Each structure stands twice: as C-alpha cells, then as structure tokens.
XYZ file of C-alpha atoms in Angstrom:
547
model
C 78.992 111.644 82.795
C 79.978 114.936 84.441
C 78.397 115.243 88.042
C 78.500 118.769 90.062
C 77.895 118.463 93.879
C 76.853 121.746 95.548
C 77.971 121.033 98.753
C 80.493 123.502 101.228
C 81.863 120.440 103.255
C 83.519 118.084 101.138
C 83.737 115.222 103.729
C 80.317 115.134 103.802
C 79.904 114.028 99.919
C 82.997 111.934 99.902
C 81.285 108.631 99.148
C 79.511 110.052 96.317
C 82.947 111.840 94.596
C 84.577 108.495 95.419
C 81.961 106.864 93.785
C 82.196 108.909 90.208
C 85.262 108.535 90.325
C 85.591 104.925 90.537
C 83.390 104.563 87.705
C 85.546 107.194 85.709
C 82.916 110.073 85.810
C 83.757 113.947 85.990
C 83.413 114.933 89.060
C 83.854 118.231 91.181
C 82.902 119.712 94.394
C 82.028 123.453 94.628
C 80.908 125.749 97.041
C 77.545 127.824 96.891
C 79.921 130.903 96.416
C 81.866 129.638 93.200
C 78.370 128.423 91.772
C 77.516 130.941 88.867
C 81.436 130.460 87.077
C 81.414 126.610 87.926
C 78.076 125.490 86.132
C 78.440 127.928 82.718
C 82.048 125.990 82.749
C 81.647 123.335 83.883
C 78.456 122.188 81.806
C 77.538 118.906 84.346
C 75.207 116.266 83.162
C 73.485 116.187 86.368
C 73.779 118.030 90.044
C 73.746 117.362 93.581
C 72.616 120.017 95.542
C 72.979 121.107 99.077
C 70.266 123.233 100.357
C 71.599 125.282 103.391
C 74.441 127.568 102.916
C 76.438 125.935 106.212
C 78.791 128.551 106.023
C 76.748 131.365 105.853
C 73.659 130.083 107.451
C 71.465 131.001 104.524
C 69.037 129.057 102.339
C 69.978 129.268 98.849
C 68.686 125.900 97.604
C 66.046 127.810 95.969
C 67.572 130.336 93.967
C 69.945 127.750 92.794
C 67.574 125.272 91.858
C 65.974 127.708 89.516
C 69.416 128.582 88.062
C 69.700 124.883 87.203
C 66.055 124.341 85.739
C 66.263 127.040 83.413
C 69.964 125.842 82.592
C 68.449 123.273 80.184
C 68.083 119.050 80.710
C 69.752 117.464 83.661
C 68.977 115.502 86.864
C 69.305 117.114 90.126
C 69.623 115.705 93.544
C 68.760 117.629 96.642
C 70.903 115.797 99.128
C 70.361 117.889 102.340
C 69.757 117.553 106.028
C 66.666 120.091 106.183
C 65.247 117.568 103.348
C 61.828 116.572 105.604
C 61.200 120.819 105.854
C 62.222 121.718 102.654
C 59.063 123.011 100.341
C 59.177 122.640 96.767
C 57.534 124.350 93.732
C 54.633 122.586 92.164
C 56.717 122.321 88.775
C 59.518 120.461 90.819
C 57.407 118.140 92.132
C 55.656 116.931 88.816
C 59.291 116.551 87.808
C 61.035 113.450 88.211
C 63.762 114.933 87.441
C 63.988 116.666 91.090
C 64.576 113.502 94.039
C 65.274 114.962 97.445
C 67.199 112.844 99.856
C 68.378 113.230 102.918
C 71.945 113.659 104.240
C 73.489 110.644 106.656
C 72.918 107.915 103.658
C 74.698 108.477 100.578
C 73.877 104.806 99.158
C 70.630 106.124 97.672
C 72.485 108.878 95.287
C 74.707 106.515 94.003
C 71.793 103.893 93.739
C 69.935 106.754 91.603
C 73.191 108.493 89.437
C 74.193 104.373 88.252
C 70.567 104.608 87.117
C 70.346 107.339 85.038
C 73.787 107.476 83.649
C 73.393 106.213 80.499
C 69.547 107.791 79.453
C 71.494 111.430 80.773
C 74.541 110.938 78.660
C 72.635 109.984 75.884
C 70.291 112.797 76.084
C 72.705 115.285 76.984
C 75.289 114.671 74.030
C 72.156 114.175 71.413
C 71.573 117.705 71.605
C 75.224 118.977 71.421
C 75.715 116.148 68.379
C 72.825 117.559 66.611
C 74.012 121.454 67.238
C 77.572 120.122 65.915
C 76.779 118.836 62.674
C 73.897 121.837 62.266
C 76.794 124.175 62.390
C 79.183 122.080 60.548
C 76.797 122.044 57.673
C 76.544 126.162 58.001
C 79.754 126.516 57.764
C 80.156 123.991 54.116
C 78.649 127.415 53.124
C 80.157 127.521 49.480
C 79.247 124.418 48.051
C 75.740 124.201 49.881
C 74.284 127.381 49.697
C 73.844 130.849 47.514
C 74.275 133.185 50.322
C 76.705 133.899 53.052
C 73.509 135.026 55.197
C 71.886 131.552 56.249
C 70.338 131.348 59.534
C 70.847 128.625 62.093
C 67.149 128.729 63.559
C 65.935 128.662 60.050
C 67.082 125.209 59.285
C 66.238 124.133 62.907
C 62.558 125.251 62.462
C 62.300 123.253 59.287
C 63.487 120.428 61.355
C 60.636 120.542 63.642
C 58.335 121.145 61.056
C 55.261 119.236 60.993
C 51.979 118.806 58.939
C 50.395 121.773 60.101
C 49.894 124.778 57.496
C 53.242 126.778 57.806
C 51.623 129.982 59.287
C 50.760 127.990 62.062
C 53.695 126.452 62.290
C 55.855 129.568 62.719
C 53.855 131.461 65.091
C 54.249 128.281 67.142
C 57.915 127.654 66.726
C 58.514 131.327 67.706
C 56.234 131.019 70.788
C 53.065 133.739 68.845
C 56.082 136.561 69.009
C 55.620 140.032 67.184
C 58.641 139.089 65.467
C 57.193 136.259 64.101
C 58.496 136.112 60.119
C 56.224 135.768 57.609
C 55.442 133.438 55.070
C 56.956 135.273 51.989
C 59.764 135.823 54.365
C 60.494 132.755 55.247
C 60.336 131.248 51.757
C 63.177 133.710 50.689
C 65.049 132.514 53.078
C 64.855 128.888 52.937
C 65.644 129.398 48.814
C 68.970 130.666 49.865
C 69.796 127.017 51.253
C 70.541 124.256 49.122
C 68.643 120.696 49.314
C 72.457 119.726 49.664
C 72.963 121.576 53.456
C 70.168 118.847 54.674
C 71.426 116.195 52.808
C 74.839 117.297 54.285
C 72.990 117.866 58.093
C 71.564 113.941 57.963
C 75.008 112.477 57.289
C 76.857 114.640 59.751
C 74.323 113.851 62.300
C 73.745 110.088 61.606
C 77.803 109.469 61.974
C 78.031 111.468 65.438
C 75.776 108.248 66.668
C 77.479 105.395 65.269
C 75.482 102.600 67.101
C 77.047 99.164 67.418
C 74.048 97.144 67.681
C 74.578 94.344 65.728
C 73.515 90.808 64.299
C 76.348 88.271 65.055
C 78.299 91.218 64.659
C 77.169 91.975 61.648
C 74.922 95.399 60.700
C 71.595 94.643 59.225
C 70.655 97.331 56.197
C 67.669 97.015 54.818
C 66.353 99.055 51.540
C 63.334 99.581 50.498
C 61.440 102.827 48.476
C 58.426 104.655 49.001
C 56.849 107.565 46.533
C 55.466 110.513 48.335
C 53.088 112.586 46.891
C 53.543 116.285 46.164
C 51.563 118.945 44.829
C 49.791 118.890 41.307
C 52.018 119.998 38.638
C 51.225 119.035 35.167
C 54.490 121.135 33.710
C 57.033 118.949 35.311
C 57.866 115.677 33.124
C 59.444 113.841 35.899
C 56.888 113.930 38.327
C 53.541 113.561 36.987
C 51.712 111.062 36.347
C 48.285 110.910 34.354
C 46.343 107.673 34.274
C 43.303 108.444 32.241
C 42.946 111.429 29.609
C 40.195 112.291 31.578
C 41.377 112.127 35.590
C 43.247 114.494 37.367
C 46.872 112.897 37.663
C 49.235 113.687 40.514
C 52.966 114.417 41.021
C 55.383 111.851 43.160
C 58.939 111.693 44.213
C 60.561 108.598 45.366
C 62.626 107.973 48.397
C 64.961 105.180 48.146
C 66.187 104.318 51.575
C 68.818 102.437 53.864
C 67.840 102.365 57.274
C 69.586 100.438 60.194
C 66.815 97.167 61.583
C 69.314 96.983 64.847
C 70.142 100.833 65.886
C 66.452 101.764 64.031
C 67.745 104.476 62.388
C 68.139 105.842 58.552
C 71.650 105.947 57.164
C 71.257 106.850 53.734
C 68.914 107.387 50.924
C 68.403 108.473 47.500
C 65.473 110.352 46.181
C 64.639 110.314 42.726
C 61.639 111.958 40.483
C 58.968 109.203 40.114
C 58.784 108.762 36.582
C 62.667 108.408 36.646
C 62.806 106.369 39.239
C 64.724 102.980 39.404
C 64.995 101.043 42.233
C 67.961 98.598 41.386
C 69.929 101.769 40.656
C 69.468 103.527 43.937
C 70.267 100.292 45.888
C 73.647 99.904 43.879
C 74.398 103.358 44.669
C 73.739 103.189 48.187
C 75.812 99.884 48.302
C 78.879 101.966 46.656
C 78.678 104.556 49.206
C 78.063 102.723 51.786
C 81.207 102.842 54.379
C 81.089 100.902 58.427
C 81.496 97.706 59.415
C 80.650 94.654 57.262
C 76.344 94.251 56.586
C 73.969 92.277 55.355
C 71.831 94.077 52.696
C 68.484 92.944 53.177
C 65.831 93.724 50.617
C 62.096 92.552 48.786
C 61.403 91.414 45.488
C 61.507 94.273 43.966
C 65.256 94.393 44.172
C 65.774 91.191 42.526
C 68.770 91.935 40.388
C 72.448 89.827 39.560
C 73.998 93.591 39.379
C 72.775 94.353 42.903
C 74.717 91.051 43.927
C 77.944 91.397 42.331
C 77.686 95.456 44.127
C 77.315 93.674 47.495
C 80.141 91.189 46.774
C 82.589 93.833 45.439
C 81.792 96.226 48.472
C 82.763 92.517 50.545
C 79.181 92.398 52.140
C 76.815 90.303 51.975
C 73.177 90.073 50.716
C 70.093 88.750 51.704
C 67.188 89.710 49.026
C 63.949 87.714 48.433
C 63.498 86.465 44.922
C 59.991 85.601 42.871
C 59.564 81.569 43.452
C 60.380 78.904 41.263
C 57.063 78.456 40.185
C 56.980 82.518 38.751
C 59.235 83.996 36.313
C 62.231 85.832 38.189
C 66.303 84.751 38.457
C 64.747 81.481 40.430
C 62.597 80.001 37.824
C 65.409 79.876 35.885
C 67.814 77.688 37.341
C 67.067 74.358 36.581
C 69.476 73.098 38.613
C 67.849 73.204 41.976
C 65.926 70.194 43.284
C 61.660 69.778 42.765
C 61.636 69.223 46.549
C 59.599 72.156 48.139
C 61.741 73.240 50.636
C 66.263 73.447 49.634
C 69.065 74.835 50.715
C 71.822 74.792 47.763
C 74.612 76.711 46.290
C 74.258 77.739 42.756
C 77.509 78.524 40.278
C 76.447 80.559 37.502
C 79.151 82.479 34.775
C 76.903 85.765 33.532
C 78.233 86.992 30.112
C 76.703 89.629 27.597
C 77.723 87.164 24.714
C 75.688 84.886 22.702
C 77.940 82.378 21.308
C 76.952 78.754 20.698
C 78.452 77.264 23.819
C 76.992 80.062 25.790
C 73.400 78.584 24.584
C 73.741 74.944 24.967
C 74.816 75.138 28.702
C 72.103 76.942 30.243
C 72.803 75.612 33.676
C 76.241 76.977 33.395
C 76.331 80.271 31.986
C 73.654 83.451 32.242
C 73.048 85.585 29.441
C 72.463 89.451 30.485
C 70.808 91.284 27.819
C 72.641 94.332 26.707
C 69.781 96.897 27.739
C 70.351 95.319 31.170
C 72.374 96.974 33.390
C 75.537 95.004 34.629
C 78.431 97.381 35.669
C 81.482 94.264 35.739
C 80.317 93.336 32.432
C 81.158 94.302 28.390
C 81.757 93.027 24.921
C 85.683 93.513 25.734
C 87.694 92.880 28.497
C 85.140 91.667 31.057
C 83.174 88.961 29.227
C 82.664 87.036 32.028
C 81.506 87.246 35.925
C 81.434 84.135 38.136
C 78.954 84.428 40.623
C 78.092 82.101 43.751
C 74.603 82.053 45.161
C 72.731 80.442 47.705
C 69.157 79.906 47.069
C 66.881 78.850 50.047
C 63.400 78.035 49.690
C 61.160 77.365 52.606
C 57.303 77.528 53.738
C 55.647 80.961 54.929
C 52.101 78.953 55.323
C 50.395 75.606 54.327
C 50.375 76.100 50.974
C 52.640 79.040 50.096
C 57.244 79.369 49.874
C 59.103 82.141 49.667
C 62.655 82.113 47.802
C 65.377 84.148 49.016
C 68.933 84.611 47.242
C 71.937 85.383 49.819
C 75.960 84.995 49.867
C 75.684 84.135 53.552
C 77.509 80.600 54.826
C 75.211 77.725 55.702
C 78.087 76.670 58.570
C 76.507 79.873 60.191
C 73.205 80.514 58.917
C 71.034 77.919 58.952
C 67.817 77.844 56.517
C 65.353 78.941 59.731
C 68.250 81.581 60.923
C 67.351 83.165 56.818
C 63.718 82.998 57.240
C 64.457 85.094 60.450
C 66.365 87.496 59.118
C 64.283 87.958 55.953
C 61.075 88.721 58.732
C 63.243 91.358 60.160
C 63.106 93.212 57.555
C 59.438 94.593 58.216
C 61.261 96.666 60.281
C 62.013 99.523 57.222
C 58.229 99.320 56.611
C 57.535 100.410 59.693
C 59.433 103.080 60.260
C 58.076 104.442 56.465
C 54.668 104.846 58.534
C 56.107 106.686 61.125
C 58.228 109.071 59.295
C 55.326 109.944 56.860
C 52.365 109.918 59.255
C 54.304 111.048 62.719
C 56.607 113.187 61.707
C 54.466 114.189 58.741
C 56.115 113.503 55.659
C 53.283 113.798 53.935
C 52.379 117.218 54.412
C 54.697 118.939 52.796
C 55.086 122.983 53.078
C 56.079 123.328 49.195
C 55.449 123.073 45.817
C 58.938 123.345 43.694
C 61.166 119.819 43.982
C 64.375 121.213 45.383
C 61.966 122.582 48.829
C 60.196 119.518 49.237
C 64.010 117.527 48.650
C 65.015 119.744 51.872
C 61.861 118.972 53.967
C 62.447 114.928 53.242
C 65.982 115.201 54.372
C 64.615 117.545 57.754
C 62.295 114.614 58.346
C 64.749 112.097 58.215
C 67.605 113.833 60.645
C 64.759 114.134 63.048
C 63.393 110.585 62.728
C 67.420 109.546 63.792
C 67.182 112.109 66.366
C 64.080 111.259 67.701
C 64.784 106.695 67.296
C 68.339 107.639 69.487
C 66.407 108.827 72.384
C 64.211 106.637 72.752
C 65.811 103.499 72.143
C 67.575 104.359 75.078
C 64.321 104.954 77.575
C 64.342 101.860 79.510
C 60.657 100.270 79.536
C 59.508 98.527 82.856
C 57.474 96.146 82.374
C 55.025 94.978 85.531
C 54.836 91.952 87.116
C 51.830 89.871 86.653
C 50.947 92.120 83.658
C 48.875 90.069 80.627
C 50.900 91.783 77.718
C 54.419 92.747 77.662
C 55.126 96.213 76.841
C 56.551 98.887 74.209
C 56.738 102.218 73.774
C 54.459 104.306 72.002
C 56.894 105.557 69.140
C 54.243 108.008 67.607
C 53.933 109.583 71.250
C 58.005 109.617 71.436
C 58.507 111.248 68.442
C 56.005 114.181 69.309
C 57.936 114.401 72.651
C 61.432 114.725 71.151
C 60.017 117.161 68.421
C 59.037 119.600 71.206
C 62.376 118.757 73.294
C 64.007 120.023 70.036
C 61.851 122.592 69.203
C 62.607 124.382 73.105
C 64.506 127.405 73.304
C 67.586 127.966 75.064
C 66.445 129.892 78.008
C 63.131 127.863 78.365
C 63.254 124.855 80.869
C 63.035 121.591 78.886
C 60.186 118.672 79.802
C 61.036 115.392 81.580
C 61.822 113.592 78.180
C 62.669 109.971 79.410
C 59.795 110.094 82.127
C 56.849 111.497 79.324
C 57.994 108.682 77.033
C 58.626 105.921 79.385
C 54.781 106.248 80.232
C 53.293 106.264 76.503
C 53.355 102.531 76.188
C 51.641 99.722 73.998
C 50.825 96.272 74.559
C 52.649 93.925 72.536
C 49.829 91.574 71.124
C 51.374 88.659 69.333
C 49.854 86.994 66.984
C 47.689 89.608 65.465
C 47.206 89.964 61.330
C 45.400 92.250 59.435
C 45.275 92.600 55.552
C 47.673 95.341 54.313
C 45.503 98.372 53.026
C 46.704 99.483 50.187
C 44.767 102.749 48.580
C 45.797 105.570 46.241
C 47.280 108.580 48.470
C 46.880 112.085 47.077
C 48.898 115.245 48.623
C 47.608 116.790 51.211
C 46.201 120.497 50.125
C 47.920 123.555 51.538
C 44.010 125.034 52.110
C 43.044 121.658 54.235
C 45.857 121.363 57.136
C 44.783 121.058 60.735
C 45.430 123.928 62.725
C-alpha cells in the first residue's frame, strides 16, 4: 500500500512513517507546497492530511481535500490539531471514507490504515488490472479486430451493460450528454470488434487476479452449462429449435463454463450453438486448456463420461463427477463388481478397448467396450487398443430412502467417503453464480440479434461478474453480537454497486464501495428447501425492457 502524509513537520508524523514502513508500505512525507506534482506521481492508495498550512499560517485542508476526492478511490485521514473546529462538507461526512483525528495520538491512524489495507489495495489495483488487460486486448488489434479504429470506452460501456433497452443504456453511461452516440452508431462500431477481443479481455483479466484460495491446497473447478435464450431466428440451423409444427420455437446458445467454488470466480468457458452443443466435449476442452495449480474437476451427471476421466488424468488432476446410481443405467450400473451393500467405498480396475474380440466379451468385469461412435481420444483400432483406467466409486445416502454415486481419482488415505459427499455439495456453488450472472448482471437481456454480438455481450458479462466477485469477497462482513442469524452479503446489491464503480468517469468522485456493500446484507437461514422451479424461459423482447 502506498500512503501520502500531507504534513510540513515531519517529526510530527514520525510514528505513522515508521509504522508503514515497518510493515513494508510506500511511504512519503510532503509538504502542502510540493502537493499538486507529488499526488499525479505519486498515485497513493490512501492520504493523511494536515489541515493548517504551519508554515504559512493558511488553511488549505479544504482545497486539498477536494483535489483528493475528485482524484478517484482512496481513504483519507485528516490528522490535525484544529480537528474539534474544522467544518466539513455534507458529502464528506456521509463518507466513511473521510475520519478526522486529532494530532497528539497517532495510535488511532495506524489502528485505522492496518484496517483498511487490504480492502484499499484490493480495490485500488482491481481497477488498474482491469484497465491493463482492456488495453492489452486493444492493442492484439490484428488478430481480434477489422479496424485499427476501436475505441476503449466502447468496450468498457458494453461491460457495464445491463438489461435495459440500449438507448437507455447509453444516454446513461454517457451521463444524458449531447454527444451521446446513437444506436446505429454504436452498432457500427461494436461490428468492428471481434467476439475474440472479449474472449481475449476475460482471460487477461481473470489471470491479473490469480487467487490462491484453495481446498487442501488443491483448486476446486467446477463445470456445468446453461443455454441462454436469444432472439427468434428461424434461418439459423444451429440455434433454433421448433417443438411442435404449430408453436413458435426459439433460438439458444449454450455456455459451457469453469468457474472457481473457492476464489468464486469464472475461469473459462466455451459457448457453443444449442443444437450443436455437447457437453462432454466442452468439458474435455476446458480440461486441455486448463493451466494453474493442480484441481479437482467437479461436475453433475450430465458429464458422466470415461473420456472426460482419462482428460483429467492426462492433464494430472483429478476428478470428482457424480454418476447415475447403480440401480439406473449409466457407467455404475455396469460394474458388477461393486458390493449390493447400499453405501461403498471401492476402487474399480477397468481396461476400455474399441475391440470386440472373444476374450474382450467373456470378462466383462475386466475389460470395457467403447463403441466406435463414442468419443475416446487415447483410443483406436491400431496402436492404442487399450486404456487402463482406475476409479473410485463411492456411494452414500442423500436422504432416507435415496444414494447418490459419485466417480473420482481422489485417495481414500485423504478423502474420506463424508469428505466426497462434501465436496460433491460444494458444487452448488456454479449454480448459483448462473443466477446471478443471468438475472444481476443481466445475461438475459441481450442488446443483439446476430450470434457473434450476443458471443461479445456473454464474454462482457463474465469479465464483470470476476470483477465484481474480487471486490467483494474482500469486504469484510461484521457480524453483531447477540444477532439470531449470521450474516452475508447481498451479492445482487454488490454487483449493482461495482457496476456503477466501473461505470464512473475519470474526473467524477467514485462512491464508498466497501461501506455501500458491507451494509447490503442477508441472513443466512440454514436449513431452508424449496423445490427447484424449473419453467421454459423465452428472450426477453427488445420492445419490453424496463427503462
């Protein structure tokens, strides 16, 4: 953290710069003359501020504070000895942003800077990160885009899109200016940038935040898909869909997703046209480019595949993916090996071949056979006849009368049956954050018609979903003493405040982020269930947006 104390007698502010220093902080000491070059190059994450110019008697603590406000986000500190007389705006003192303290005790400043040190560093870098890898992905200019003349502020205002209809949206963005471009305008721009730029944008971003939140040191990746409706187009084959000769049919893409359950963030995806869509696929290509430390893939049933397991094992990761049960028809059923008990732990050996051959068919709990129009990429009629592959199967009981099955390479020594079941339940978390990127940061309102605009607008949601989950995941929540509930934060409300922080202009002052989110909180009500409403979802019209 880089702290800037305003003050014209050193000696008075030693404990403070002593302090920084000791905790391997920037820190300087200015005069109120050298102000206007020190803060432009200086850049500090937060300010102490005399009031009183000692030297020259006069009382520039207001000018300056303005100066700073309109600078953009960071703490300041008044630390003065005219603290009890000195008069603030109204806007100051809604802030928390502003503390006054008086000089003679320094133990408070230091009290409040170890505070706020890692919410300001956070907050402050975020911002830079995200302006990094904006520009980095302007300047991949040949291979992302058909003109040389792309606009910064036009991919940053499809960033902070949201579900409103895009006239609305721009007069907003640029603050009802005459300026203000139009639709047709800003269509012919956006067609000069390439789906690719955003797709380019989300990874730059996402690796300037590598979190290392971790299971047992160990990332947890979920993957999961989701098809979002677009609008009506009967032409194009890949999208639509047509139930009934006589019913309207709809158009869908599908987003096939990684997203981190510790750092709760997206780290990759793949989105496909909906009638081409194909989920086992998209996982195996995620797993392939996935790079980091070592993970545990963690998926539903619908991934259910031997090619998806030999992907994890070749990547040297493991796999945690819940299977149809032994009573059903999936990979489980079909090992006759494992006990009648209800609830087992074992280790399964299986050889999976493409061939047919006698001895293939009379040991059925030793080899696999993997039809040829099943896709198996360590597997021909050739050289690679054979795959040995080591599974652990673990059943165990989800209510009084119901199992789930789950299929994982992870060691019993260190996983225990209950430790699988827990990790399996974590994986709700990818469902979750579906809801919120589609109705919070409104992925479902899309501001397009042709595939390759609403492919940008998915990637735009999903670099501001990461933005928006790495600031607040790092607002402390304090939780009251005596309180029935425990509680969380309000991660709808949080996104709509990091939108707007985003969304600010340079010269405009920014809001109190961590203090508008730390007070949107929810009560954590355990043991709660409600049946999972499940309903057809059409697009939403362009004529029918809410202004």
């Amino acid at each position: 953290m880089k702290v800037l104390i305003v003050d014209d007698k050193e000696d008075v502010v030693k404990g403070i710069r002593d302090h920084c220093v000791d905790r391997g902080w920037d820190c300087s000491v200015i005069s109120f003359d050298t102000f206007d070059k020190s803060i432009d190059a200086y850049s500090p994450d937060t300010i102490v501020l005399d009031w009183k110019d000692d030297i020259s008697g006069e009382n520039k603590g207001n000018e300056l504070l303005e100066k700073i406000w309109s600078s953009g986000f960071k703490p300041i500190i008044i630390f003065s000895g005219y603290a009890d007389v000195i008069t603030l705006e109204d806007k100051y003192q809604r802030s928390s942003l502003v503390k006054v303290q008086a000089k003679g005790d320094e133990e408070p400043v230091i009290e409040y800077l170890d505070m706020i040190v890692n919410f300001v560093s956070v907050i402050t870098n975020l911002k830079d990160e995200f302006n990094t890898a904006l520009i980095e992905a302007l300047n991949s200019i040949e291979p992302i885009s058909k003109t040389q003349c792309i606009s910064e502020e036009i991919m940053k205002f499809m960033l902070t899109m949201e579900g409103k209809a895009l006239r609305d949206e721009l007069l907003e963005y640029f603050d009802f200016d005459s300026s203000t471009p139009s639709n047709s305008a800003f269509n012919q721009r956006r067609a000069q940038i390439l789906p690719e730029a955003f797709e380019f944008l989300f990874q730059e971003f996402t690796k300037s935040f590598n979190d290392n939140a971790a299971y047992k040191g160990l990332r947890l990746i979920a993957c999961d898909g989701s098809d979002l409706c677009i609008a009506n187009n009967p032409k194009d084959e890949t999208t639509y869909f047509q139930p009934l000769p006589d019913r309207k049919g709809f158009n869908q893409l599908h987003l096939n997703a990684f997203y981190d359950l510790c750092s709760r963030r997206y780290t990759d995806a793949v989105i496909q046209p909906a009638r081409l869509k194909n989920e086992n696929s998209a996982m195996c290509e995620l797993i392939d480019r996935y790079s980091g430390q070592t993970a545990i893939f963690i998926a539903d049933r619908g991934y259910e595949n031997y090619n998806i397991f030999a992907h994890a094992e070749h990547k040297g990761m493991y796999y945690l993916i819940r299977v149809k049960d032994v009573t059903s028809n999936g990979i489980a059923s079909k090992l006759t090996m494992l006990p009648e008990s209800d609830e087992f732990d074992e280790w399964v050996n299986l050889t999976l071949t493409k061939k047919q051959t006698n001895e293939v068919k009379a040991n059925p709990q030793k080899y696999r056979i993997i039809m040829k129009k099943t896709p198996f990429d360590y597997l021909d009629l050739h050289s690679n006849k054979f795959y040995e592959i080591k599974m652990r199967v673990v059943r165990f009981p989800i209510s009084q009368d119901s199992y789930e099955c789950i299929i994982t390479n992870l060691p019993q020594e260190k996983f225990s049956s209950g430790e699988i079941k827990q990790l399996y339940a974590k994986r709700w978390g990818i469902e979750t954050s579906f809801r919120e990127l589609k109705y919070a940061l409104g992925l479902t309102r899309f501001h397009a018609k042709k595939p390759e605009y609403i492919v940008q607008e998915i990637w735009s949601r999903m670099t501001l979903y990461n933005f928006c989950e790495i600031i607040a995941t790092n607002v402390v929540v304090k939780q009251k003493v005596g309180c029935k509930y425990i509680y969380q934060l309000n991660y709808t409300r949080a996104m709509r405040i990091c939108c707007h922080f985003l969304s600010i202009k340079e010269e405009k002052a920014p809001p109190d982020v961590e203090y508008l989110i730390g007070h949107e909180l929810l009560p954590v009500r355990s043991g709660r269930t409600d049946p999972r409403k499940v309903k057809p979802q059409s697009a939403i019209s362009f004529l029918y947006r809410a202004a």
